[in-house]
Amino acid sequence: MDTDGISVLVVVQPEDLYYLTGLYTIGDAAPQALVLPAGADPFLIARLIEFDLVPKLSWVAEVFTCPDSASIHEVFCHTVAKCLRSGCRVGLQLASISAAHYLRLRTFFDACHVECVDASKTVEKARLQKFEFELGCIRDASSMSEAALTAALGSMKPGQLLSDLHSTAYAALIAAGSEVPGYMPIVRSTDPSGHGSWLPKEQVCPGNLVFIEHSACKFGHHAPLMRTAFVLGEGESSPPAWLLEAERLIQKTFDVCLPMMVPGAKAKDIDKAGREIMLSNTSELKMSARLAYSTGSTATQPTGHAGWGDADFSLVGNNEAELQDGMTFHFIPWFQKYTQPSGPLGLSDTVLVTSDGGKRFGTLPLKMTVLNPDGSEWQGPEIA
């Protein structure tokens, strides 16, 4: 707040509320707000029906409630007025409120002779660097994510509904100790990049890919990862060349880019290095997505950003910003294959930025899973 010159910060983004107070809800997040006046105690504004969550989940002592029959705008203005001084600067998370809400707030703040500034990134900037408690949560979530993904891959067989595979993955996450994650497991086959997950009656089929991505959650902290399987078609005795090439290039991207993930490195430079490797493929595989995005810290349900993503910082070509020690990313070198058999191909992990380069939280091998048409695991030579 001092750095941004903010006198009163109004926090409404669910991830930021969770990070600062421990408060979250599966209900309507719009009426929630944390008000942080410089030099004074903070207070919360919450729905009356969720008043009991505040002492249960949060350390904030003072809370003002709003019944659903009342105007949250009027309740907010009445409560925040006590900490406004003429000429002060109020930080609003403009990226998280509607234009209509902002216009009404602007009218109120103008009448109070205070200045409104955009504070969408004020809390996020602090959340990007994880402290030790958070890193411990991410490590635990990573172990859960890997256990559940191993269980899902182990249950896979031709003819299986993708919805059943999704159910297995989610049940395994909960059995491993996960809280409700910020997004459900993604399971898809022939769709390279469109809708998020399976369609009704869609099956695991010989000759097709199966892509799984999910994350466990501990105290709101996530550790996502993705893996890809391929079921050999009838008459196929070994994985196709494009699958081998995809795996080799993804592994090379990890090998080249993780050592670059040190404090001070530019996000765009790492993306460039990884993208050059991925796009050197000779199998018409596309790479349309960013190379990594910030994850790990207090993503919430309902989700704010990318499900288990926790901020807008990405390893992408237009990001000039520098990495900082303690940042965590979901490192996602993955291909979109639009020729038949179509589908996504990805191997990923959650990665920590350190002075020695990026360090994986997980230990699962970065390899494609290959099944025979009868569902048994392919026993050919190592894919590398």
XYZ file of C-alpha atoms in Angstrom:
384
model
C 0.000 0.000 0.000
C 2.828 2.377 0.853
C 4.575 1.587 -2.438
C 1.402 2.261 -4.400
C 0.510 5.362 -2.359
C -2.805 3.930 -1.180
C -4.550 5.223 1.945
C -7.427 2.709 1.946
C -7.301 -0.602 0.089
C -10.528 -2.396 -0.831
C -9.959 -6.101 -1.538
C -12.655 -8.076 -3.360
C -10.712 -10.601 -5.475
C -11.433 -14.065 -3.936
C -7.788 -15.214 -4.069
C -6.614 -12.038 -2.351
C -9.299 -12.261 0.336
C -8.316 -15.852 1.048
C -4.620 -14.974 1.120
C -5.025 -12.066 3.544
C -7.810 -13.332 5.813
C -8.442 -17.066 5.283
C -12.032 -16.280 4.293
C -13.587 -17.921 1.258
C -17.030 -19.031 0.199
C -18.652 -21.214 -2.444
C -21.488 -18.686 -2.546
C -21.739 -15.326 -4.240
C -18.386 -13.614 -3.757
C -19.609 -10.211 -4.983
C -20.818 -8.883 -1.580
C -17.499 -9.699 0.121
C -14.907 -7.011 0.754
C -11.922 -6.483 3.006
C -11.193 -2.841 3.813
C -7.626 -2.043 4.855
C -7.182 1.558 6.097
C -3.546 2.595 6.507
C -2.730 2.817 10.206
C -6.030 1.321 11.395
C -7.538 -2.115 11.917
C -9.061 -3.792 8.865
C -12.686 -4.856 8.676
C -14.791 -7.150 6.519
C -18.091 -6.733 4.735
C -19.933 -10.001 4.148
C -23.337 -11.484 3.444
C -25.374 -11.983 6.607
C -25.973 -15.650 5.736
C -22.195 -16.208 5.764
C -21.466 -14.229 8.914
C -20.565 -17.396 10.853
C -17.737 -18.135 8.393
C -15.782 -15.089 9.540
C -14.810 -16.280 13.060
C -14.452 -19.828 11.756
C -12.035 -19.030 8.927
C -10.667 -15.545 9.499
C -8.662 -13.554 12.033
C -10.414 -10.257 11.216
C -12.260 -9.073 14.318
C -14.725 -6.554 12.886
C -17.310 -7.482 10.280
C -20.316 -5.639 8.856
C -23.033 -7.798 7.369
C -25.501 -7.338 4.563
C -28.742 -9.340 4.304
C -29.692 -10.388 0.798
C -32.672 -8.031 0.981
C -30.406 -4.989 1.379
C -28.211 -3.102 -1.065
C -24.590 -4.188 -0.751
C -23.591 -0.887 -2.308
C -25.319 1.082 0.426
C -23.880 -1.133 3.167
C -20.396 -0.772 1.729
C -20.607 3.014 1.395
C -21.957 3.392 4.921
C -19.182 1.301 6.475
C -16.242 2.590 4.440
C -17.164 6.253 4.933
C -15.769 6.207 8.473
C -12.185 5.725 7.260
C -12.179 8.269 4.421
C -10.394 11.582 4.635
C -10.566 14.332 2.046
C -7.792 13.899 -0.502
C -6.923 10.326 0.417
C -6.304 7.650 -2.238
C -8.607 4.606 -2.302
C -7.308 1.504 -4.053
C -9.980 -0.499 -5.881
C -9.469 -3.847 -7.589
C -10.954 -2.653 -10.857
C -10.204 -5.941 -12.635
C -12.599 -7.690 -10.254
C -15.653 -5.415 -10.217
C -18.244 -4.616 -12.851
C -18.333 -1.324 -14.725
C -21.741 -0.587 -13.191
C -20.386 -1.157 -9.681
C -17.362 1.023 -10.387
C -19.475 3.908 -11.677
C -21.592 3.883 -8.533
C -18.500 3.713 -6.322
C -16.861 6.511 -8.291
C -19.874 8.747 -7.699
C -19.701 7.999 -3.969
C -15.948 8.564 -3.691
C -16.085 11.768 -5.748
C -18.671 13.120 -3.317
C -16.249 12.293 -0.482
C -13.450 14.171 -2.286
C -11.158 11.141 -2.461
C -9.158 9.776 -5.382
C -9.760 6.277 -6.780
C -6.782 4.312 -8.133
C -6.498 0.848 -9.610
C -5.144 -1.626 -7.033
C -5.830 -4.833 -8.946
C -2.226 -5.994 -8.550
C -1.377 -4.626 -5.091
C -2.013 -7.884 -3.219
C -1.133 -10.116 -6.156
C 2.400 -8.709 -6.220
C 2.874 -9.979 -2.671
C 1.275 -13.359 -3.404
C 3.642 -14.109 -6.281
C 6.506 -14.907 -3.902
C 5.679 -17.868 -1.694
C 6.830 -18.119 1.904
C 7.826 -21.373 3.595
C 4.370 -22.327 4.879
C 2.992 -21.964 1.370
C 5.833 -23.994 -0.124
C 5.060 -26.773 2.348
C 1.421 -26.749 1.266
C 2.453 -26.878 -2.403
C 4.789 -29.819 -1.736
C 1.973 -31.721 -0.056
C -0.436 -30.843 -2.854
C 2.130 -32.021 -5.403
C 2.358 -35.435 -3.731
C -1.430 -35.705 -3.761
C -1.635 -34.619 -7.399
C 0.898 -37.229 -8.454
C -0.748 -40.019 -6.465
C -4.120 -39.241 -8.027
C -2.726 -38.959 -11.540
C -0.890 -42.261 -11.148
C -4.162 -43.871 -10.057
C -6.040 -42.403 -13.022
C -3.431 -43.532 -15.543
C -3.376 -46.993 -13.933
C -7.138 -47.357 -14.324
C -7.205 -46.400 -17.994
C -8.417 -48.977 -20.534
C -9.970 -48.962 -24.017
C -13.727 -48.520 -23.979
C -13.662 -46.660 -20.676
C -15.795 -43.537 -20.557
C -13.754 -40.363 -20.138
C -16.316 -39.323 -17.539
C -15.438 -42.445 -15.516
C -11.740 -41.613 -15.838
C -12.540 -38.100 -14.601
C -14.422 -39.605 -11.656
C -11.463 -41.843 -10.817
C -9.043 -38.910 -10.914
C -11.229 -36.743 -8.680
C -11.910 -39.545 -6.188
C -8.184 -40.253 -6.023
C -7.455 -36.575 -5.295
C -9.850 -36.593 -2.352
C -8.575 -39.971 -1.129
C -5.026 -38.589 -1.201
C -6.090 -35.796 1.164
C -6.966 -32.937 -1.159
C -9.468 -30.234 -0.310
C -11.976 -29.213 -2.995
C -9.675 -27.937 -5.751
C -10.118 -24.691 -7.639
C -11.087 -26.664 -10.767
C -12.162 -30.212 -11.516
C -9.823 -32.673 -13.311
C -9.548 -32.114 -17.065
C -9.822 -35.301 -19.112
C -10.047 -35.128 -22.871
C -9.048 -37.081 -25.944
C -9.526 -35.875 -29.512
C -10.134 -32.187 -28.772
C -6.730 -30.426 -28.936
C -7.548 -27.265 -27.035
C -11.212 -26.239 -27.099
C -13.638 -27.113 -24.324
C -12.070 -28.041 -21.028
C -12.945 -31.678 -20.557
C -14.879 -34.757 -21.657
C -18.150 -34.944 -23.509
C -20.944 -37.401 -22.632
C -20.301 -40.946 -23.939
C -16.765 -40.075 -25.065
C -14.452 -43.076 -24.617
C -10.824 -44.116 -24.429
C -10.231 -45.546 -27.909
C -7.344 -47.406 -29.587
C -5.346 -45.089 -31.789
C -6.232 -42.009 -29.728
C -4.653 -39.764 -27.122
C -5.958 -39.263 -23.590
C -4.904 -36.112 -21.746
C -5.295 -35.605 -17.982
C -4.638 -32.417 -16.037
C -5.573 -31.787 -12.415
C -4.395 -30.370 -9.122
C -4.767 -31.267 -5.482
C -5.322 -28.478 -2.974
C -4.115 -27.821 0.572
C -5.281 -24.658 2.341
C -6.095 -23.254 -1.088
C -2.595 -23.957 -2.420
C -2.406 -25.983 -5.625
C 0.223 -28.021 -7.490
C -1.144 -28.827 -10.955
C 0.320 -31.241 -13.442
C -0.600 -32.846 -16.747
C 0.213 -36.183 -18.344
C -0.702 -37.790 -21.662
C -1.438 -41.374 -22.645
C -1.721 -42.995 -26.062
C -3.519 -46.249 -26.845
C -1.906 -48.103 -29.739
C -4.239 -48.867 -32.612
C -4.851 -52.338 -33.989
C -1.739 -53.472 -35.843
C 0.529 -50.892 -34.162
C 3.481 -52.488 -32.380
C 5.204 -49.303 -31.215
C 4.399 -45.640 -30.521
C 4.173 -43.396 -33.598
C 7.061 -41.079 -34.450
C 5.095 -37.918 -33.641
C 4.472 -39.136 -30.075
C 8.157 -39.888 -29.571
C 9.099 -36.492 -30.971
C 6.600 -34.692 -28.743
C 7.958 -36.385 -25.633
C 11.582 -35.685 -26.581
C 10.945 -31.986 -27.242
C 8.943 -31.507 -24.044
C 11.740 -33.133 -22.042
C 14.278 -30.894 -23.786
C 12.187 -27.836 -22.953
C 12.331 -28.774 -19.278
C 16.076 -29.379 -19.503
C 16.794 -26.041 -21.192
C 14.278 -23.729 -19.540
C 14.300 -24.756 -15.891
C 17.946 -23.680 -15.414
C 16.911 -20.281 -16.830
C 14.257 -19.787 -14.134
C 16.363 -17.735 -11.739
C 15.596 -14.392 -10.040
C 16.096 -11.561 -12.514
C 15.422 -13.622 -15.627
C 12.853 -12.108 -17.983
C 9.669 -14.093 -18.489
C 9.674 -13.470 -22.247
C 13.214 -14.846 -22.662
C 12.309 -18.171 -21.071
C 9.175 -18.419 -23.190
C 11.227 -17.715 -26.328
C 13.736 -20.457 -25.533
C 11.030 -23.009 -24.834
C 8.902 -22.035 -27.803
C 11.839 -22.390 -30.201
C 12.395 -25.950 -28.994
C 8.730 -26.913 -29.161
C 8.175 -25.407 -32.600
C 11.193 -27.208 -34.048
C 9.011 -30.321 -34.332
C 8.532 -31.943 -37.727
C 5.124 -33.459 -36.968
C 2.873 -30.407 -37.524
C 2.374 -30.023 -33.769
C 1.280 -26.558 -32.626
C 2.116 -24.609 -29.478
C -0.404 -21.823 -29.046
C -0.342 -21.459 -25.254
C 1.987 -19.719 -22.805
C 4.914 -21.736 -21.452
C 3.985 -21.346 -17.765
C 1.669 -19.444 -15.442
C 1.836 -18.543 -11.768
C 0.238 -21.115 -9.504
C 0.421 -22.393 -5.952
C -1.135 -19.701 -3.790
C -4.743 -19.485 -2.605
C -6.694 -20.145 -5.761
C -10.298 -20.482 -4.642
C -13.599 -22.104 -5.488
C -15.387 -20.425 -7.182
C -12.302 -19.680 -9.214
C -10.921 -16.268 -9.985
C -8.204 -16.681 -12.619
C -7.291 -20.011 -14.197
C -8.811 -22.502 -11.802
C -5.658 -23.496 -9.987
C -3.746 -20.508 -11.323
C -3.292 -17.753 -8.765
C -2.201 -14.636 -10.661
C -1.712 -13.099 -14.110
C 2.080 -13.534 -14.263
C 2.995 -15.881 -17.125
C 6.046 -17.003 -19.060
C 4.859 -15.549 -22.330
C 6.365 -13.486 -25.116
C 4.827 -10.146 -24.138
C 5.862 -10.258 -20.457
C 8.927 -8.084 -19.846
C 8.796 -8.646 -16.074
C 11.550 -10.419 -14.176
C 11.192 -13.574 -12.118
C 11.638 -13.358 -8.348
C 12.926 -15.881 -5.851
C 10.085 -17.966 -4.430
C 7.728 -17.660 -7.396
C 5.987 -20.887 -8.382
C 4.758 -21.741 -11.865
C 2.812 -24.442 -13.594
C 5.354 -25.178 -16.332
C 3.280 -26.419 -19.273
C 5.108 -27.259 -22.488
C 2.225 -28.883 -24.342
C 1.287 -29.393 -27.971
C -1.983 -29.166 -29.829
C -2.264 -31.801 -32.560
C -4.908 -30.980 -35.162
C -4.127 -33.766 -37.633
C -5.544 -37.232 -37.003
C -5.367 -38.623 -34.408
C -5.976 -35.177 -32.930
C -5.624 -34.150 -29.336
C -3.431 -32.467 -26.713
C 0.033 -33.726 -25.721
C 1.461 -32.386 -22.500
C 3.805 -33.251 -19.645
C 3.996 -30.647 -16.893
C 4.907 -29.920 -13.301
C 4.775 -27.181 -10.695
C 8.157 -25.449 -10.538
C 9.813 -23.205 -7.921
C 12.097 -20.309 -8.903
C 15.409 -20.440 -7.008
C 18.892 -18.982 -7.401
C 19.912 -22.385 -8.774
C 17.164 -22.433 -11.388
C 13.679 -23.876 -11.494
C 13.081 -26.877 -9.227
C 10.252 -29.344 -9.825
C 7.978 -30.099 -6.888
C 7.047 -33.470 -8.370
C 8.972 -36.641 -9.099
C 6.845 -38.413 -11.722
C 8.865 -39.182 -14.863
C 8.271 -36.795 -17.753
C 7.128 -39.508 -20.154
C 4.120 -40.492 -22.213
C 2.070 -43.485 -21.069
C 1.568 -46.021 -23.865
C -1.047 -48.785 -23.755
C -1.623 -51.736 -26.048
C -5.034 -52.042 -27.748
C -6.090 -54.529 -25.055
C -5.287 -52.025 -22.313
C -2.066 -53.612 -21.074
C 0.963 -51.392 -20.734
C 3.243 -51.361 -23.742
C 6.492 -53.127 -22.870
C 8.748 -51.897 -25.639
C 12.066 -50.091 -25.125
C 12.152 -46.881 -23.130
C 10.631 -43.895 -24.927
C 13.314 -41.255 -24.897
